[in-house]
Amino acid sequence: MAGTFLLLHLAGAVALLLWGTHLVSASVLRGFGTPLRQWLGQHLNKRWSAFAAGLGLTTLLQSSTATGLMATSFTASGVLGLEPALAVMLGANVGTTIVAQLLAFDVAAVAPVIILLGVAASRAGRDSWLEDVGSAIVGVGLMILALGLLSQTLHTVETSAVLKIVLETLGNDYVMALLVAAVLTWACHSSVAVVLLITSLGAAGMLSSPAALALVLGANLGGAMPPLVSAGPRAARRLPLGNLLVRAAGCAVALPLLPVFADRLAALTGSARLAVDFHAMLNIVLAILAIGLTGPLARLLTRLLPEDETPVDPGTPRHLDPAGLDLTNVGLANAAREAMRATDLLAIMVEYVHDQFTRPSAAGHSELRRLDSALDRLCAAIRTYLADIGQDGLSDDDADRLQEILAFVINLEHVGDIVANSLGPLSMIYMNSSGAASFAERDVLDTFHLQIRESLTLAIAAFLHRDLAAARQLTTRKEMIRGLEAEATGSHFQRARETKLAPVPGGDLFLRAIRDFRRIHHHIAAMSFPIAEHRDAGVRPEAPGPADSLLAEMDGDPDFFPLSIDAERV
């Protein structure tokens, strides 16, 4: 039974170490993920700046896996080129060595103090960013505490006969030791945690020096696996594959020379820090040798993994990478990109229905229904993806962004339904009754079509850039659309009076059509309502802003059904 309890203590210490690493990474990304993503997107245009960014980000997150997932998403979306992305990963690999070096010091005594500071910071105020900083500090304290518990447990079990046999087996077979450490690191998603575990085993005298170095090689190899396994399309697998190839090359060269490295490093630094020092040396040397080869490696990876064929079905998502669900800001960026694809579908539908009123055809009506079905499927996929984002909680800014994306997508669906299920059938009735719209009606429909296109462009600008000015313009354009409807209705009845109340061909259909165009514009304006609400609340909370006026207009409109969206329920 004593052995069972010791193994449970050992497993618990490792689990606490992993949880601390996860807490640091999740807290930093939740609190500062969006500004970090924006900064990276602007400054990763050169090789050395990309290397420095990867190093700094990994040191901050204490996880090269998180950095790898973020860089992979940027590369797959085209925001970041493959060559600088490879430099980012080289910097991330060096960044893990800094974290391991700092945590390898015997500072277990200060762990309670660090945890206390973290708890105090998280409860010091209501600011979400301060709470996230406090959580990250608590995560660091838990990692240090876990290392202390791990050291104590290992000192207790070092006399275990079974453990000695296992470690002796690994010590005699470097390849097996490398593979075991690679699998363990892959399962843990943390090379830092595994390297620190190897350091603890070595300090307790339970591993020979060459065996410890072989395990470190395996930890480096396994650390490159999670981003590769979770990557979706072939283009998204280029960066993690390149990182894996660089690390595999380093392992292949270093493995036969482990006894030499062990003797030299032990003489220089001592056996207590042998594993972390070798971990640092390996990644620094690889970075120096490989950073000049990122260009040829990028071209090789592009040839090995060409772009996937574009899906024939427009309703098939292309950017909803499951790997982005682990990083809130990346997942939101993926959902926003997919929303832009949905907007492209809607723009095509608007053009089709405009052509239907001038050149009506049964084929055009069928195409409208097909596009609406694709739009519905795509929007449903985005909503499902949004529901899975932020399992560790959302910062206020990320929650606002999720609400904005959700409102945008839902209103896209509403507009698509109006176009396909109301305007489309109306155009078919026009064809059967009068052949096409009259010249006067066609001019009005052309005007509404032009205004809808301009408002959709404004809605896209407001959505992508969170542009308050564009949201305000949409608010003011609502009155213009109402004026156009009133003018068109008056002109229609004027023509009816001039013909002595004789029925105007398709007249009632015309009034229903312009009413549908106004409903479409209401939903397009509603796309920017969450942006106006959040931005106006942050800039001038004491004064009524565009969000208030927009909400008042929508509430007073009998044809508009306001959306009540709660990001916490998604």
XYZ file of C-alpha atoms in Angstrom:
570
model
C 0.000 0.000 0.000
C 2.869 2.364 0.743
C 4.010 2.065 -2.858
C 0.508 2.845 -4.119
C 0.312 6.000 -2.003
C 3.732 7.101 -3.207
C 2.675 6.699 -6.826
C -0.492 8.680 -6.103
C 1.601 11.445 -4.530
C 3.899 11.420 -7.536
C 0.959 11.579 -9.978
C -0.656 14.350 -7.938
C 2.525 16.444 -7.973
C 2.844 16.052 -11.749
C -0.836 16.924 -12.193
C -0.394 20.044 -10.049
C 2.605 21.051 -12.167
C 0.585 20.656 -15.361
C -2.367 22.539 -13.901
C -0.129 25.430 -12.884
C 1.266 25.622 -16.422
C -2.249 25.554 -17.866
C -3.455 28.228 -15.431
C -0.664 30.616 -16.407
C -1.239 30.141 -20.130
C -5.040 30.340 -19.942
C -5.009 33.425 -17.684
C -2.598 35.381 -19.872
C -4.496 34.506 -23.043
C -7.865 35.280 -21.475
C -6.730 38.664 -20.189
C -4.361 39.765 -22.935
C -4.903 37.359 -25.831
C -6.569 39.865 -28.167
C -3.920 42.629 -27.849
C -1.179 39.981 -28.084
C -2.697 38.618 -31.290
C -3.010 42.115 -32.768
C 0.563 43.000 -31.814
C 1.916 39.780 -33.271
C 0.016 40.336 -36.501
C 1.714 43.724 -36.908
C 5.288 42.901 -35.883
C 6.007 39.447 -37.295
C 7.194 40.588 -40.704
C 10.919 39.947 -40.234
C 12.864 36.881 -39.224
C 14.597 38.190 -36.102
C 11.629 40.178 -34.842
C 9.537 37.029 -35.250
C 12.149 35.047 -33.313
C 12.108 37.625 -30.491
C 8.300 37.638 -30.451
C 8.157 33.843 -30.137
C 10.728 33.888 -27.343
C 8.955 36.625 -25.393
C 5.476 35.199 -25.859
C 6.514 31.714 -24.726
C 8.285 33.141 -21.686
C 5.087 35.001 -20.827
C 2.743 32.076 -21.460
C 5.166 29.445 -20.139
C 3.983 27.171 -22.927
C 5.482 26.723 -26.377
C 2.377 24.655 -27.237
C 0.160 27.734 -26.843
C 2.553 29.788 -28.969
C 2.641 27.040 -31.585
C -1.161 26.844 -31.786
C -1.411 30.611 -32.156
C 1.299 30.804 -34.839
C -0.234 27.836 -36.690
C -3.606 29.586 -36.808
C -1.989 32.798 -38.104
C -0.143 30.883 -40.801
C -3.190 28.897 -41.919
C -5.255 32.095 -42.189
C -2.581 33.905 -44.217
C -1.945 36.579 -41.567
C 1.596 35.297 -40.997
C 3.973 33.967 -43.634
C 5.434 30.507 -43.182
C 9.051 31.725 -43.097
C 8.636 34.173 -40.167
C 6.336 31.657 -38.480
C 9.190 29.134 -38.434
C 11.342 31.817 -36.771
C 8.554 32.308 -34.199
C 8.723 28.619 -33.325
C 12.508 28.730 -32.987
C 12.062 31.591 -30.534
C 9.323 29.661 -28.727
C 11.636 26.679 -28.321
C 14.277 28.907 -26.727
C 11.583 30.525 -24.586
C 10.742 27.186 -22.976
C 14.350 26.869 -21.836
C 14.153 30.216 -20.015
C 11.052 29.080 -18.163
C 12.691 25.770 -17.257
C 15.864 27.531 -16.084
C 13.934 29.842 -13.764
C 11.754 27.113 -12.294
C 14.645 24.721 -11.785
C 15.999 26.818 -8.901
C 15.115 25.593 -5.428
C 12.516 28.227 -4.556
C 9.830 25.954 -3.102
C 9.852 27.955 0.141
C 8.457 31.052 -1.606
C 5.592 29.183 -3.328
C 3.012 30.012 -0.600
C 4.004 33.684 -0.743
C 3.589 33.775 -4.553
C 0.192 32.063 -4.308
C -0.869 34.535 -1.629
C 0.163 37.468 -3.826
C -1.736 36.009 -6.754
C -4.927 35.530 -4.740
C -4.626 39.073 -3.344
C -4.162 40.504 -6.849
C -7.159 38.614 -8.240
C -9.371 39.906 -5.417
C -7.962 43.422 -5.239
C -10.505 44.896 -7.625
C -13.212 44.172 -10.122
C -11.024 44.689 -13.171
C -10.955 41.475 -15.172
C -7.350 42.029 -16.298
C -6.186 42.231 -12.675
C -8.006 39.007 -11.911
C -6.273 37.328 -14.854
C -2.875 38.602 -13.692
C -3.591 37.227 -10.229
C -4.577 33.851 -11.684
C -1.337 33.724 -13.672
C 0.680 34.471 -10.518
C -1.196 31.718 -8.680
C -0.297 29.365 -11.555
C 3.401 30.173 -11.138
C 3.108 29.525 -7.405
C 1.416 26.185 -8.027
C 4.179 25.167 -10.424
C 6.860 25.960 -7.827
C 4.860 24.186 -5.120
C 4.439 21.143 -7.376
C 8.182 20.990 -7.993
C 8.805 20.995 -4.240
C 6.305 18.183 -3.707
C 7.799 16.291 -6.630
C 11.284 16.548 -5.159
C 10.114 15.289 -1.767
C 8.237 12.372 -3.299
C 11.162 11.372 -5.496
C 13.507 11.340 -2.531
C 11.059 8.953 -0.869
C 10.670 6.570 -3.797
C 14.288 6.485 -4.927
C 14.743 3.260 -3.008
C 11.884 1.560 -4.900
C 13.130 -1.563 -6.659
C 10.536 -1.359 -9.436
C 11.361 2.253 -10.262
C 15.059 1.446 -10.288
C 14.478 -1.329 -12.819
C 12.434 0.944 -15.088
C 14.967 3.761 -14.969
C 17.879 1.375 -15.479
C 16.125 0.031 -18.578
C 15.766 3.535 -19.953
C 19.364 4.277 -19.044
C 20.574 1.389 -21.164
C 18.372 2.184 -24.180
C 18.577 5.822 -25.243
C 16.127 5.385 -28.122
C 13.511 3.911 -25.780
C 14.098 6.746 -23.301
C 13.613 9.294 -26.083
C 10.347 7.680 -27.223
C 8.959 7.388 -23.677
C 9.658 11.062 -22.961
C 8.173 12.077 -26.335
C 4.915 10.223 -25.636
C 4.754 11.613 -22.093
C 5.285 15.182 -23.347
C 2.696 14.725 -26.071
C 0.176 13.533 -23.476
C 1.016 16.372 -21.065
C 1.161 19.126 -23.727
C 4.037 20.657 -21.752
C 7.730 20.112 -22.442
C 8.570 22.434 -19.519
C 6.805 20.161 -17.042
C 8.508 17.034 -18.393
C 11.981 18.648 -18.425
C 11.483 19.747 -14.812
C 10.401 16.207 -13.917
C 13.568 14.844 -15.555
C 15.593 17.420 -13.621
C 14.028 16.248 -10.351
C 14.773 12.608 -11.187
C 18.370 13.470 -12.043
C 18.870 15.552 -8.908
C 17.600 12.630 -6.820
C 20.262 10.403 -8.391
C 17.703 8.145 -10.059
C 18.926 8.695 -13.633
C 22.311 8.436 -15.273
C 23.456 11.587 -17.035
C 23.152 10.189 -20.618
C 19.685 8.793 -19.823
C 18.551 12.191 -18.544
C 19.768 13.838 -21.755
C 17.978 11.208 -23.856
C 14.762 11.977 -21.993
C 15.283 15.697 -22.632
C 15.595 14.971 -26.362
C 12.306 13.091 -26.185
C 10.644 15.980 -24.353
C 11.708 18.358 -27.129
C 10.423 15.986 -29.796
C 7.098 15.405 -28.032
C 6.584 19.132 -27.480
C 6.274 19.622 -31.244
C 3.508 17.022 -31.603
C 0.316 18.660 -30.165
C 0.082 21.521 -32.718
C 0.707 19.048 -35.562
C -1.956 16.604 -34.370
C -4.585 19.300 -33.758
C -3.963 21.150 -37.057
C -6.733 20.768 -39.613
C -6.037 21.365 -43.329
C -2.696 20.624 -44.956
C -1.680 24.279 -45.039
C -2.171 24.462 -41.270
C 0.159 21.477 -40.758
C 3.149 23.118 -42.465
C 4.387 25.095 -39.468
C 4.122 22.351 -36.814
C 5.670 19.869 -39.262
C 8.575 22.260 -39.856
C 9.098 22.639 -36.114
C 9.003 18.862 -35.704
C 11.545 18.374 -38.498
C 13.954 20.876 -36.919
C 13.692 19.191 -33.528
C 13.955 15.703 -35.043
C 17.130 16.718 -36.861
C 18.590 17.988 -33.592
C 17.687 14.742 -31.835
C 19.196 12.638 -34.612
C 22.506 14.502 -34.384
C 22.662 14.660 -30.580
C 21.568 11.107 -29.747
C 24.859 9.334 -30.647
C 26.855 12.022 -28.792
C 24.947 11.884 -25.490
C 27.807 10.386 -23.409
C 30.154 13.143 -24.606
C 27.587 15.876 -23.890
C 26.860 14.370 -20.470
C 30.508 14.393 -19.397
C 31.192 17.927 -20.642
C 28.025 19.456 -19.183
C 28.398 17.646 -15.861
C 31.894 19.079 -15.542
C 30.679 22.587 -16.339
C 27.351 22.868 -14.515
C 27.068 19.848 -12.237
C 24.564 17.009 -12.384
C 21.771 18.834 -10.516
C 21.003 21.153 -13.458
C 22.216 18.887 -16.230
C 18.800 18.389 -17.862
C 17.741 22.063 -17.994
C 21.174 23.174 -19.184
C 21.184 20.614 -21.998
C 17.614 21.627 -22.871
C 18.772 25.251 -23.219
C 21.911 24.374 -25.163
C 20.032 22.161 -27.619
C 17.393 24.756 -28.501
C 19.821 27.674 -28.702
C 22.115 25.770 -31.067
C 19.148 24.649 -33.193
C 17.878 28.236 -33.375
C 21.266 29.554 -34.490
C 21.664 26.862 -37.148
C 18.090 26.808 -38.439
C 17.108 30.480 -38.511
C 19.092 31.012 -41.690
C 17.350 28.047 -43.318
C 13.746 29.116 -42.697
C 13.335 30.184 -46.341
C 14.343 26.857 -47.951
C 12.445 24.946 -45.242
C 9.296 26.989 -45.923
C 9.511 26.209 -49.641
C 10.032 22.501 -48.904
C 7.010 22.413 -46.594
C 4.878 24.185 -49.193
C 5.757 21.496 -51.737
C 5.175 18.676 -49.266
C 1.821 20.046 -48.093
C 0.097 21.930 -50.932
C -3.159 23.777 -50.411
C -6.279 21.670 -49.961
C -8.792 21.785 -52.776
C -11.495 24.366 -52.174
C -14.710 22.686 -51.025
C -17.392 22.663 -53.711
C -20.169 23.225 -51.161
C -20.129 26.920 -50.130
C -21.792 25.947 -46.852
C -18.746 23.942 -45.731
C -16.662 25.861 -43.153
C -13.046 26.520 -44.091
C -11.641 28.480 -41.158
C -13.220 26.898 -38.065
C -10.038 25.141 -36.986
C -10.663 23.035 -33.831
C -7.186 23.992 -32.575
C -8.424 27.554 -32.195
C -10.917 26.500 -29.532
C -8.072 26.207 -27.003
C -7.070 29.852 -27.570
C -10.010 32.210 -27.229
C -8.617 35.057 -29.336
C -7.615 32.686 -32.150
C -11.017 30.987 -32.088
C -12.800 34.339 -32.306
C -10.594 35.361 -35.231
C -11.454 32.091 -37.003
C -15.181 32.663 -36.432
C -14.919 36.243 -37.730
C -13.167 35.040 -40.903
C -15.884 32.446 -41.476
C -18.518 35.152 -40.932
C -16.910 37.062 -43.803
C -17.440 34.017 -46.027
C -21.082 34.019 -44.985
C -21.250 37.709 -45.911
C -19.891 36.883 -49.366
C -22.722 34.352 -49.817
C -25.275 36.937 -48.746
C -23.840 39.535 -51.155
C -24.221 37.025 -54.014
C -27.833 36.397 -52.967
C -28.588 40.133 -52.974
C -27.221 40.395 -56.525
C -29.250 37.384 -57.644
C -32.524 38.718 -56.285
C -31.884 42.104 -57.922
C -31.406 40.356 -61.255
C -34.601 38.402 -60.650
C -36.673 41.584 -60.696
C -35.122 42.705 -63.976
C -34.483 39.347 -65.695
C -36.598 36.815 -63.762
C -35.954 33.106 -64.259
C -36.785 29.844 -62.506
C -33.074 28.922 -62.499
C -32.239 32.110 -60.609
C -34.877 31.351 -58.005
C -33.477 27.835 -57.511
C -29.981 29.262 -57.112
C -31.273 31.626 -54.425
C -32.680 28.710 -52.435
C -29.436 26.772 -52.796
C -27.362 29.717 -51.572
C -29.723 30.316 -48.657
C -29.352 26.683 -47.604
C -25.548 27.015 -47.749
C -25.725 30.263 -45.748
C -27.855 28.602 -43.066
C -25.436 25.680 -42.736
C -22.421 27.980 -42.551
C -24.007 30.232 -39.923
C -25.057 27.185 -37.886
C -21.463 25.920 -37.955
C -20.213 29.319 -36.748
C -22.713 29.364 -33.871
C -21.679 25.868 -32.822
C -18.013 26.856 -32.975
C -18.673 29.948 -30.847
C -20.431 27.803 -28.258
C -17.228 25.779 -27.762
C -14.926 28.798 -27.363
C -13.799 29.949 -23.941
C -14.147 26.820 -21.849
C -11.812 28.444 -19.302
C -13.842 31.658 -19.249
C -13.837 34.798 -21.358
C -12.396 38.211 -20.664
C -14.812 41.130 -20.965
C -13.377 42.143 -24.331
C -13.524 38.603 -25.717
C -17.093 38.172 -24.429
C -18.063 41.400 -26.204
C -16.416 40.199 -29.413
C -18.205 36.864 -29.218
C -21.503 38.729 -28.825
C -20.690 40.899 -31.841
C -19.897 37.871 -34.024
C -23.039 36.081 -32.895
C -25.276 39.094 -33.602
C -23.632 39.535 -36.991
C -24.197 35.892 -37.949
C -27.814 35.749 -36.737
C -28.710 38.890 -38.673
C -27.008 37.458 -41.757
C -29.329 34.471 -41.496
C -32.380 36.714 -41.174
C -31.414 38.714 -44.238
C -30.808 35.510 -46.194
C -34.255 34.205 -45.225
C -35.936 37.430 -46.373
C -34.072 37.364 -49.681
C -34.738 33.669 -50.431
C -38.180 33.163 -48.901
C -39.848 36.528 -49.552
C -38.126 38.558 -52.256
C -37.349 35.456 -54.344
C -40.971 34.258 -54.554
C -42.118 37.855 -55.197
C -39.822 38.033 -58.225
C -41.350 34.800 -59.558
C -44.864 36.232 -59.208
C -43.659 39.306 -61.083
C -42.491 37.047 -63.879
C -45.831 35.225 -64.059
C -47.960 38.387 -63.822
C -46.193 41.122 -65.769
C -42.965 39.663 -67.073
C -40.779 42.060 -65.045
C -40.946 45.245 -63.001
C -42.066 48.457 -64.733
C -39.480 51.100 -65.536
C -40.537 53.309 -62.598
C -40.523 50.388 -60.194
C -37.218 49.147 -61.558
C -35.614 52.527 -60.795
C -36.853 52.320 -57.201
C -35.666 48.739 -56.803
C -32.272 49.718 -58.246
C -32.001 52.506 -55.674
C -32.873 50.190 -52.789
C -30.416 47.603 -54.072
C -27.631 50.193 -54.208
C -28.379 51.403 -50.673
C -28.422 47.840 -49.335
C -25.000 47.198 -50.861
C -23.558 50.372 -49.330
C -25.026 49.591 -45.911
C -23.665 46.037 -46.045
C -20.206 47.470 -46.765
C -20.530 49.742 -43.722
C -21.678 46.824 -41.565
C -18.623 44.808 -42.619
C -16.306 47.721 -41.769
C -17.955 48.183 -38.387
C -17.710 44.450 -37.680
C -14.113 43.877 -38.773
C -12.579 47.001 -37.240
C -15.151 47.610 -34.486
C -15.609 50.978 -36.167
C -17.951 53.230 -34.194
C -18.134 55.780 -37.019
C -19.412 53.133 -39.441
C -21.997 52.005 -36.876
C -23.183 55.609 -36.536
C -23.487 55.936 -40.302
C -25.705 52.855 -40.387
C -27.897 54.470 -37.735
C -28.369 57.633 -39.787
C -29.021 55.663 -42.983
C -32.097 54.071 -41.416
C -33.995 57.364 -41.722
C -32.932 57.640 -45.363
C -34.270 54.153 -46.113
C -37.560 55.031 -44.434
C -37.739 58.181 -46.523
C -37.106 56.192 -49.698
C -39.885 53.773 -48.779
C -42.326 56.604 -48.066
C -41.444 58.331 -51.331
C -41.804 55.128 -53.347
C -45.148 54.348 -51.720
C -46.442 57.868 -52.416
C -45.339 57.697 -56.035
C -47.023 54.333 -56.412
C -50.376 55.638 -55.195
C -49.961 58.788 -57.293
C -49.661 56.605 -60.391
C -52.753 54.704 -59.255
C -54.730 57.941 -58.984
C -53.527 59.112 -62.388
C -54.881 55.901 -63.919
C -58.222 56.504 -62.154
C -57.589 53.749 -59.606
C -57.080 51.166 -62.302
C -54.992 48.275 -60.988
C -51.270 48.827 -61.521
C -49.627 45.588 -62.769
C -47.796 44.042 -59.872
C -48.416 47.130 -57.706
C -49.063 45.272 -54.432
C -46.050 43.058 -55.097
C -43.949 46.180 -55.547
C -45.000 47.551 -52.143
C -44.208 44.213 -50.511
C -40.800 44.186 -52.224
C -39.736 47.608 -50.952
C -41.020 46.674 -47.506
C -38.749 43.603 -47.600
C -35.811 45.776 -48.628
C -36.447 47.970 -45.594
C -36.574 44.886 -43.347
C -33.252 43.780 -44.824
C -31.720 47.135 -44.011
C -32.971 46.899 -40.414
C -31.125 43.624 -39.940
C -27.991 44.979 -41.587
C -28.060 47.926 -39.181
C -28.586 45.492 -36.295
C -25.287 43.792 -37.169
C -23.449 46.818 -35.806
C -25.644 47.346 -32.745
C -23.438 45.360 -30.280
C -20.367 47.235 -31.550
C -22.059 50.594 -31.047
C -23.280 49.510 -27.626
C -19.894 48.268 -26.352
C -17.803 51.086 -27.837
C -20.207 53.810 -26.761
C -20.399 52.400 -23.233
C -16.601 52.469 -23.025
C -16.154 55.992 -24.418
C -19.010 58.010 -22.979
C -20.978 55.989 -20.426
C -22.741 59.048 -19.047
C -24.249 60.252 -22.348
C -26.687 58.555 -24.734
C -24.786 57.340 -27.759
C -25.504 55.706 -31.107
C -26.314 52.421 -29.433
C -29.144 54.070 -27.494
C -30.591 55.758 -30.568
C -30.262 52.574 -32.628
C -32.015 50.517 -29.958
C -34.776 53.121 -29.663
C -35.354 53.064 -33.417
C -35.429 49.268 -33.538
C -37.786 48.994 -30.587
C -40.164 51.464 -32.274
C -40.185 49.561 -35.550
C -43.084 47.085 -35.838
C -41.180 45.002 -38.413
C -38.021 44.595 -36.376
C -37.528 41.948 -33.727
C -34.593 42.934 -31.476
C -32.079 40.244 -30.661
C -31.247 39.631 -27.032
C -27.880 37.943 -27.007
C -26.103 36.834 -23.873
C -22.529 35.678 -24.484
C -22.533 33.745 -21.206
C -25.298 31.477 -22.561
C -23.656 30.685 -25.881
